[in-house]
mmCIF file of C-alpha atoms and ligand atoms in Angstrom:
data_model
loop_
_atom_site.group_PDB
_atom_site.id
_atom_site.type_symbol
_atom_site.label_atom_id
_atom_site.label_comp_id
_atom_site.label_asym_id
_atom_site.label_seq_id
_atom_site.Cartn_x
_atom_site.Cartn_y
_atom_site.Cartn_z
ATOM 1 C CA MET N 421 26.309 -12.765 4.632
ATOM 2 C CA ASN N 422 27.272 -15.946 6.473
ATOM 3 C CA LYS N 423 26.305 -14.507 9.803
ATOM 4 C CA PRO N 424 22.832 -15.115 11.154
ATOM 5 C CA HIS N 425 20.395 -12.243 10.811
ATOM 6 C CA ARG N 426 20.598 -11.420 14.476
ATOM 7 C CA ASP N 427 24.215 -10.314 14.285
ATOM 8 C CA HIS N 428 23.889 -7.412 11.892
ATOM 9 C CA GLY N 429 20.592 -7.604 10.131
ATOM 10 C CA VAL N 430 17.725 -5.286 10.717
ATOM 11 C CA LEU N 431 14.203 -5.856 9.463
ATOM 12 C CA VAL N 432 12.622 -2.799 7.852
ATOM 13 C CA VAL N 433 8.874 -3.217 7.429
ATOM 14 C CA VAL N 434 7.739 -0.899 4.644
ATOM 15 C CA ASP N 435 4.377 0.853 4.925
ATOM 16 C CA PRO N 436 2.178 -1.807 6.583
ATOM 17 C CA GLN N 437 -0.719 0.655 6.629
ATOM 18 C CA ASN N 438 -4.484 0.381 6.290
ATOM 19 C CA ASP N 439 -4.671 2.331 3.032
ATOM 20 C CA PHE N 440 -2.425 -0.243 1.341
ATOM 21 C CA CYS N 441 -4.508 -3.161 2.612
ATOM 22 C CA SER N 442 -7.948 -4.488 1.707
ATOM 23 C CA GLY N 443 -10.552 -1.711 1.786
ATOM 24 C CA GLY N 444 -7.874 0.987 1.799
ATOM 25 C CA ALA N 445 -7.616 3.942 -0.544
ATOM 26 C CA LEU N 446 -4.662 2.445 -2.417
ATOM 27 C CA ALA N 447 -5.136 -1.231 -1.664
ATOM 28 C CA VAL N 448 -2.324 -3.476 -2.867
ATOM 29 C CA PRO N 449 -3.700 -6.826 -4.098
ATOM 30 C CA GLY N 450 -3.180 -9.288 -1.252
ATOM 31 C CA GLY N 451 -1.765 -6.534 0.930
ATOM 32 C CA ASP N 452 -3.309 -7.977 4.089
ATOM 33 C CA GLU N 453 -1.515 -11.268 3.496
ATOM 34 C CA VAL N 454 1.793 -9.709 4.428
ATOM 35 C CA VAL N 455 0.692 -8.876 7.968
ATOM 36 C CA PRO N 456 0.924 -12.361 9.570
ATOM 37 C CA ARG N 457 4.070 -13.043 7.529
ATOM 38 C CA VAL N 458 5.679 -9.835 8.744
ATOM 39 C CA ASN N 459 4.712 -10.665 12.327
ATOM 40 C CA ARG N 460 6.381 -14.083 12.016
ATOM 41 C CA LEU N 461 9.450 -12.748 10.227
ATOM 42 C CA ALA N 462 9.974 -10.023 12.815
ATOM 43 C CA ARG N 463 10.534 -12.655 15.500
ATOM 44 C CA GLU N 464 13.719 -13.718 13.701
ATOM 45 C CA PHE N 465 15.270 -10.272 13.993
ATOM 46 C CA ALA N 466 16.764 -8.527 16.975
ATOM 47 C CA HIS N 467 15.928 -5.119 15.487
ATOM 48 C CA VAL N 468 12.770 -4.067 13.690
ATOM 49 C CA LEU N 469 12.133 -0.687 12.051
ATOM 50 C CA VAL N 470 8.935 0.416 10.334
ATOM 51 C CA THR N 471 8.240 3.034 7.679
ATOM 52 C CA GLN N 472 5.010 4.982 7.459
ATOM 53 C CA ASP N 473 3.779 6.857 4.401
ATOM 54 C CA TRP N 474 2.617 10.138 5.931
ATOM 55 C CA HIS N 475 1.189 12.734 3.556
ATOM 56 C CA PRO N 476 -0.314 16.125 4.326
ATOM 57 C CA PRO N 477 -3.749 16.757 2.754
ATOM 58 C CA GLY N 478 -3.424 17.945 -0.855
ATOM 59 C CA HIS N 479 -0.052 16.219 -1.309
ATOM 60 C CA ALA N 480 1.574 16.595 -4.751
ATOM 61 C CA SER N 481 1.350 12.826 -5.365
ATOM 62 C CA PHE N 482 -2.446 12.879 -5.146
ATOM 63 C CA ALA N 483 -4.346 13.042 -8.441
ATOM 64 C CA SER N 484 -6.883 15.211 -6.609
ATOM 65 C CA ALA N 485 -4.230 17.921 -6.304
ATOM 66 C CA HIS N 486 -3.936 18.161 -10.101
ATOM 67 C CA PRO N 487 -7.164 19.395 -11.728
ATOM 68 C CA GLY N 488 -8.285 17.233 -14.635
ATOM 69 C CA ARG N 489 -5.890 14.383 -13.765
ATOM 70 C CA GLN N 490 -6.772 10.847 -12.780
ATOM 71 C CA PRO N 491 -5.029 8.398 -10.475
ATOM 72 C CA TYR N 492 -2.259 6.349 -12.161
ATOM 73 C CA GLU N 493 -1.549 9.041 -14.758
ATOM 74 C CA THR N 494 1.988 10.391 -14.772
ATOM 75 C CA VAL N 495 2.694 14.106 -14.454
ATOM 76 C CA ALA N 496 5.885 16.154 -14.474
ATOM 77 C CA LEU N 497 6.718 17.593 -11.074
ATOM 78 C CA ASP N 498 9.736 19.808 -10.354
ATOM 79 C CA TYR N 499 11.912 16.745 -9.787
ATOM 80 C CA GLY N 500 10.680 14.670 -12.734
ATOM 81 C CA PRO N 501 7.878 12.272 -13.616
ATOM 82 C CA GLN N 502 5.529 11.284 -10.815
ATOM 83 C CA ILE N 503 2.699 8.758 -10.909
ATOM 84 C CA LEU N 504 -0.463 10.202 -9.407
ATOM 85 C CA TRP N 505 -2.215 8.179 -6.730
ATOM 86 C CA PRO N 506 -5.600 8.266 -5.070
ATOM 87 C CA ASP N 507 -5.493 10.254 -1.818
ATOM 88 C CA HIS N 508 -3.908 7.882 0.684
ATOM 89 C CA CYS N 509 -2.083 7.781 4.015
ATOM 90 C CA VAL N 510 -3.148 11.279 4.981
ATOM 91 C CA GLN N 511 -1.507 12.244 8.260
ATOM 92 C CA ASP N 512 -3.413 11.221 11.354
ATOM 93 C CA THR N 513 -6.245 9.461 9.517
ATOM 94 C CA PRO N 514 -7.258 5.801 9.940
ATOM 95 C CA GLY N 515 -5.884 5.033 6.465
ATOM 96 C CA ALA N 516 -2.415 6.116 7.548
ATOM 97 C CA ALA N 517 -2.495 3.960 10.678
ATOM 98 C CA PHE N 518 -0.714 0.631 10.826
ATOM 99 C CA HIS N 519 -2.804 -2.463 10.094
ATOM 100 C CA PRO N 520 -4.545 -3.443 13.354
ATOM 101 C CA GLU N 521 -3.143 -6.979 13.265
ATOM 102 C CA LEU N 522 0.431 -5.813 12.871
ATOM 103 C CA ASP N 523 2.252 -7.117 15.925
ATOM 104 C CA LEU N 524 5.665 -5.502 16.255
ATOM 105 C CA PRO N 525 5.912 -4.581 19.919
ATOM 106 C CA GLY N 526 9.694 -4.358 19.799
ATOM 107 C CA ALA N 527 9.917 -1.991 16.818
ATOM 108 C CA GLU N 528 12.661 0.515 17.551
ATOM 109 C CA LEU N 529 11.962 3.241 14.996
ATOM 110 C CA VAL N 530 9.092 4.487 12.885
ATOM 111 C CA ILE N 531 10.411 6.514 9.998
ATOM 112 C CA ARG N 532 7.819 8.708 8.316
ATOM 113 C CA LYS N 533 8.155 9.699 4.675
ATOM 114 C CA GLY N 534 6.250 11.717 2.116
ATOM 115 C CA PHE N 535 5.467 14.554 4.507
ATOM 116 C CA HIS N 536 6.975 17.289 2.330
ATOM 117 C CA PRO N 537 3.937 18.687 0.468
ATOM 118 C CA ALA N 538 5.657 18.864 -2.928
ATOM 119 C CA ILE N 539 7.755 15.671 -2.867
ATOM 120 C CA ASP N 540 6.618 12.055 -2.865
ATOM 121 C CA SER N 541 8.745 9.437 -1.160
ATOM 122 C CA TYR N 542 8.684 5.806 -2.164
ATOM 123 C CA SER N 543 12.043 4.987 -0.654
ATOM 124 C CA ALA N 544 12.730 4.587 3.039
ATOM 125 C CA PHE N 545 16.081 6.287 2.412
ATOM 126 C CA ARG N 546 15.471 9.138 -0.018
ATOM 127 C CA GLU N 547 12.504 11.056 -1.351
ATOM 128 C CA ASN N 548 11.487 11.039 -5.010
ATOM 129 C CA ASP N 549 13.555 14.117 -5.839
ATOM 130 C CA ARG N 550 16.431 11.663 -5.223
ATOM 131 C CA LYS N 551 18.091 14.265 -2.980
ATOM 132 C CA THR N 552 16.097 14.715 0.209
ATOM 133 C CA PRO N 553 17.209 12.111 2.762
ATOM 134 C CA THR N 554 14.789 10.560 5.224
ATOM 135 C CA GLY N 555 17.586 10.093 7.773
ATOM 136 C CA LEU N 556 17.444 6.291 7.722
ATOM 137 C CA ALA N 557 20.965 5.797 6.344
ATOM 138 C CA GLY N 558 22.430 7.944 9.107
ATOM 139 C CA TYR N 559 20.391 6.112 11.728
ATOM 140 C CA LEU N 560 21.566 2.713 10.506
ATOM 141 C CA ARG N 561 25.201 3.817 10.351
ATOM 142 C CA GLU N 562 25.160 5.381 13.775
ATOM 143 C CA ARG N 563 23.791 2.166 15.222
ATOM 144 C CA GLY N 564 26.386 0.083 13.390
ATOM 145 C CA PHE N 565 23.980 -1.831 11.155
ATOM 146 C CA ASP N 566 25.414 -2.781 7.765
ATOM 147 C CA THR N 567 22.645 -4.962 6.334
ATOM 148 C CA VAL N 568 18.895 -4.565 6.127
ATOM 149 C CA THR N 569 16.142 -6.982 5.207
ATOM 150 C CA LEU N 570 13.073 -5.358 3.692
ATOM 151 C CA CYS N 571 9.492 -6.545 3.558
ATOM 152 C CA GLY N 572 6.069 -4.935 3.224
ATOM 153 C CA LEU N 573 4.207 -2.891 0.614
ATOM 154 C CA ALA N 574 4.532 -2.494 -2.210
ATOM 155 C CA THR N 575 7.137 -4.689 -3.904
ATOM 156 C CA ASP N 576 7.294 -2.583 -7.057
ATOM 157 C CA PHE N 577 7.339 0.875 -5.458
ATOM 158 C CA CYS N 578 8.342 1.525 -1.865
ATOM 159 C CA VAL N 579 10.138 -1.784 -1.330
ATOM 160 C CA LEU N 580 11.891 -1.491 -4.702
ATOM 161 C CA TYR N 581 13.153 2.052 -4.191
ATOM 162 C CA SER N 582 14.143 1.326 -0.603
ATOM 163 C CA ALA N 583 16.176 -1.660 -1.774
ATOM 164 C CA LEU N 584 17.926 0.248 -4.567
ATOM 165 C CA ASP N 585 18.693 3.240 -2.361
ATOM 166 C CA GLY N 586 19.912 0.980 0.421
ATOM 167 C CA ARG N 587 22.396 -0.593 -1.985
ATOM 168 C CA GLU N 588 23.468 2.812 -3.271
ATOM 169 C CA ALA N 589 24.023 3.987 0.306
ATOM 170 C CA GLY N 590 26.372 1.044 0.815
ATOM 171 C CA PHE N 591 24.192 -1.367 2.774
ATOM 172 C CA GLY N 592 23.689 -5.041 2.158
ATOM 173 C CA VAL N 593 20.028 -5.458 1.227
ATOM 174 C CA ARG N 594 17.782 -8.497 1.290
ATOM 175 C CA VAL N 595 14.119 -8.515 0.344
ATOM 176 C CA ALA N 596 11.835 -11.128 1.888
ATOM 177 C CA LEU N 597 9.458 -11.544 -1.063
ATOM 178 C CA ASP N 598 7.091 -13.832 0.821
ATOM 179 C CA ALA N 599 6.259 -10.867 3.088
ATOM 180 C CA CYS N 600 5.800 -8.367 0.220
ATOM 181 C CA ARG N 601 2.987 -7.752 -2.265
ATOM 182 C CA GLY N 602 3.033 -5.575 -5.386
ATOM 183 C CA ILE N 603 0.700 -3.115 -7.086
ATOM 184 C CA ASP N 604 1.818 -4.354 -10.543
ATOM 185 C CA ILE N 605 1.161 -1.602 -13.069
ATOM 186 C CA ASP N 606 2.182 -2.769 -16.582
ATOM 187 C CA GLY N 607 4.503 -5.512 -15.395
ATOM 188 C CA SER N 608 6.126 -3.365 -12.736
ATOM 189 C CA VAL N 609 6.645 -6.275 -10.334
ATOM 190 C CA GLU N 610 8.754 -8.246 -12.831
ATOM 191 C CA LYS N 611 10.726 -5.094 -13.674
ATOM 192 C CA ALA N 612 11.250 -4.399 -9.982
ATOM 193 C CA LEU N 613 12.619 -7.889 -9.337
ATOM 194 C CA ALA N 614 15.026 -7.553 -12.267
ATOM 195 C CA ALA N 615 16.191 -4.111 -11.116
ATOM 196 C CA MET N 616 16.769 -5.343 -7.576
ATOM 197 C CA ARG N 617 18.739 -8.387 -8.768
ATOM 198 C CA ALA N 618 20.857 -6.140 -11.010
ATOM 199 C CA ALA N 619 21.643 -3.887 -8.056
ATOM 200 C CA GLY N 620 22.877 -6.789 -5.945
ATOM 201 C CA VAL N 621 19.799 -7.081 -3.759
ATOM 202 C CA GLU N 622 19.387 -10.583 -2.376
ATOM 203 C CA LEU N 623 15.822 -11.823 -2.945
ATOM 204 C CA ILE N 624 14.950 -14.346 -0.277
HETATM 205 ZN ZN1 LIG I 793 2.219 7.750 -0.630
#
């Protein structure tokens, strides 16, 4: 932890996509504000990775796939409780594209998640069944990276689960809160910060 970021750290930018920004299908309050912050932060890192929520039409996390259900209700899927969302980040649509002002020309990897029709994926490491890996842990290990810094959207879902899973996979994890924004359902941001602190995530 005493070494500068450039030595070991990798910046993972979580889901900086149009649907999570102003005017998007699942807009995170202040979501756009992260874009210039992410662009600035990325200049401090030698390695930048990006995640991209990437759902097929009719994905199991969409309320529209569950007759009679509304967004933000919770349903039981095969792997457990799942919050239902408005249709968002559908593969190859403008909503799934990265924010146009995102400026990460040196990004080395885009890791897509949530493409299995029946499984949602908040975490950059592991899908919501808590079993299906995205491959990120193997990628980081093979490249010799032992610490990641996370930023992006949303603090209380994809950033949170990425941070917890990163710790569980044995990585040092920092979260750059200034370059994150949360959805905040029933105090979920405060709960997320507490859970991350408890798991040994460094909030910076
Ligand atoms: Zn999603």
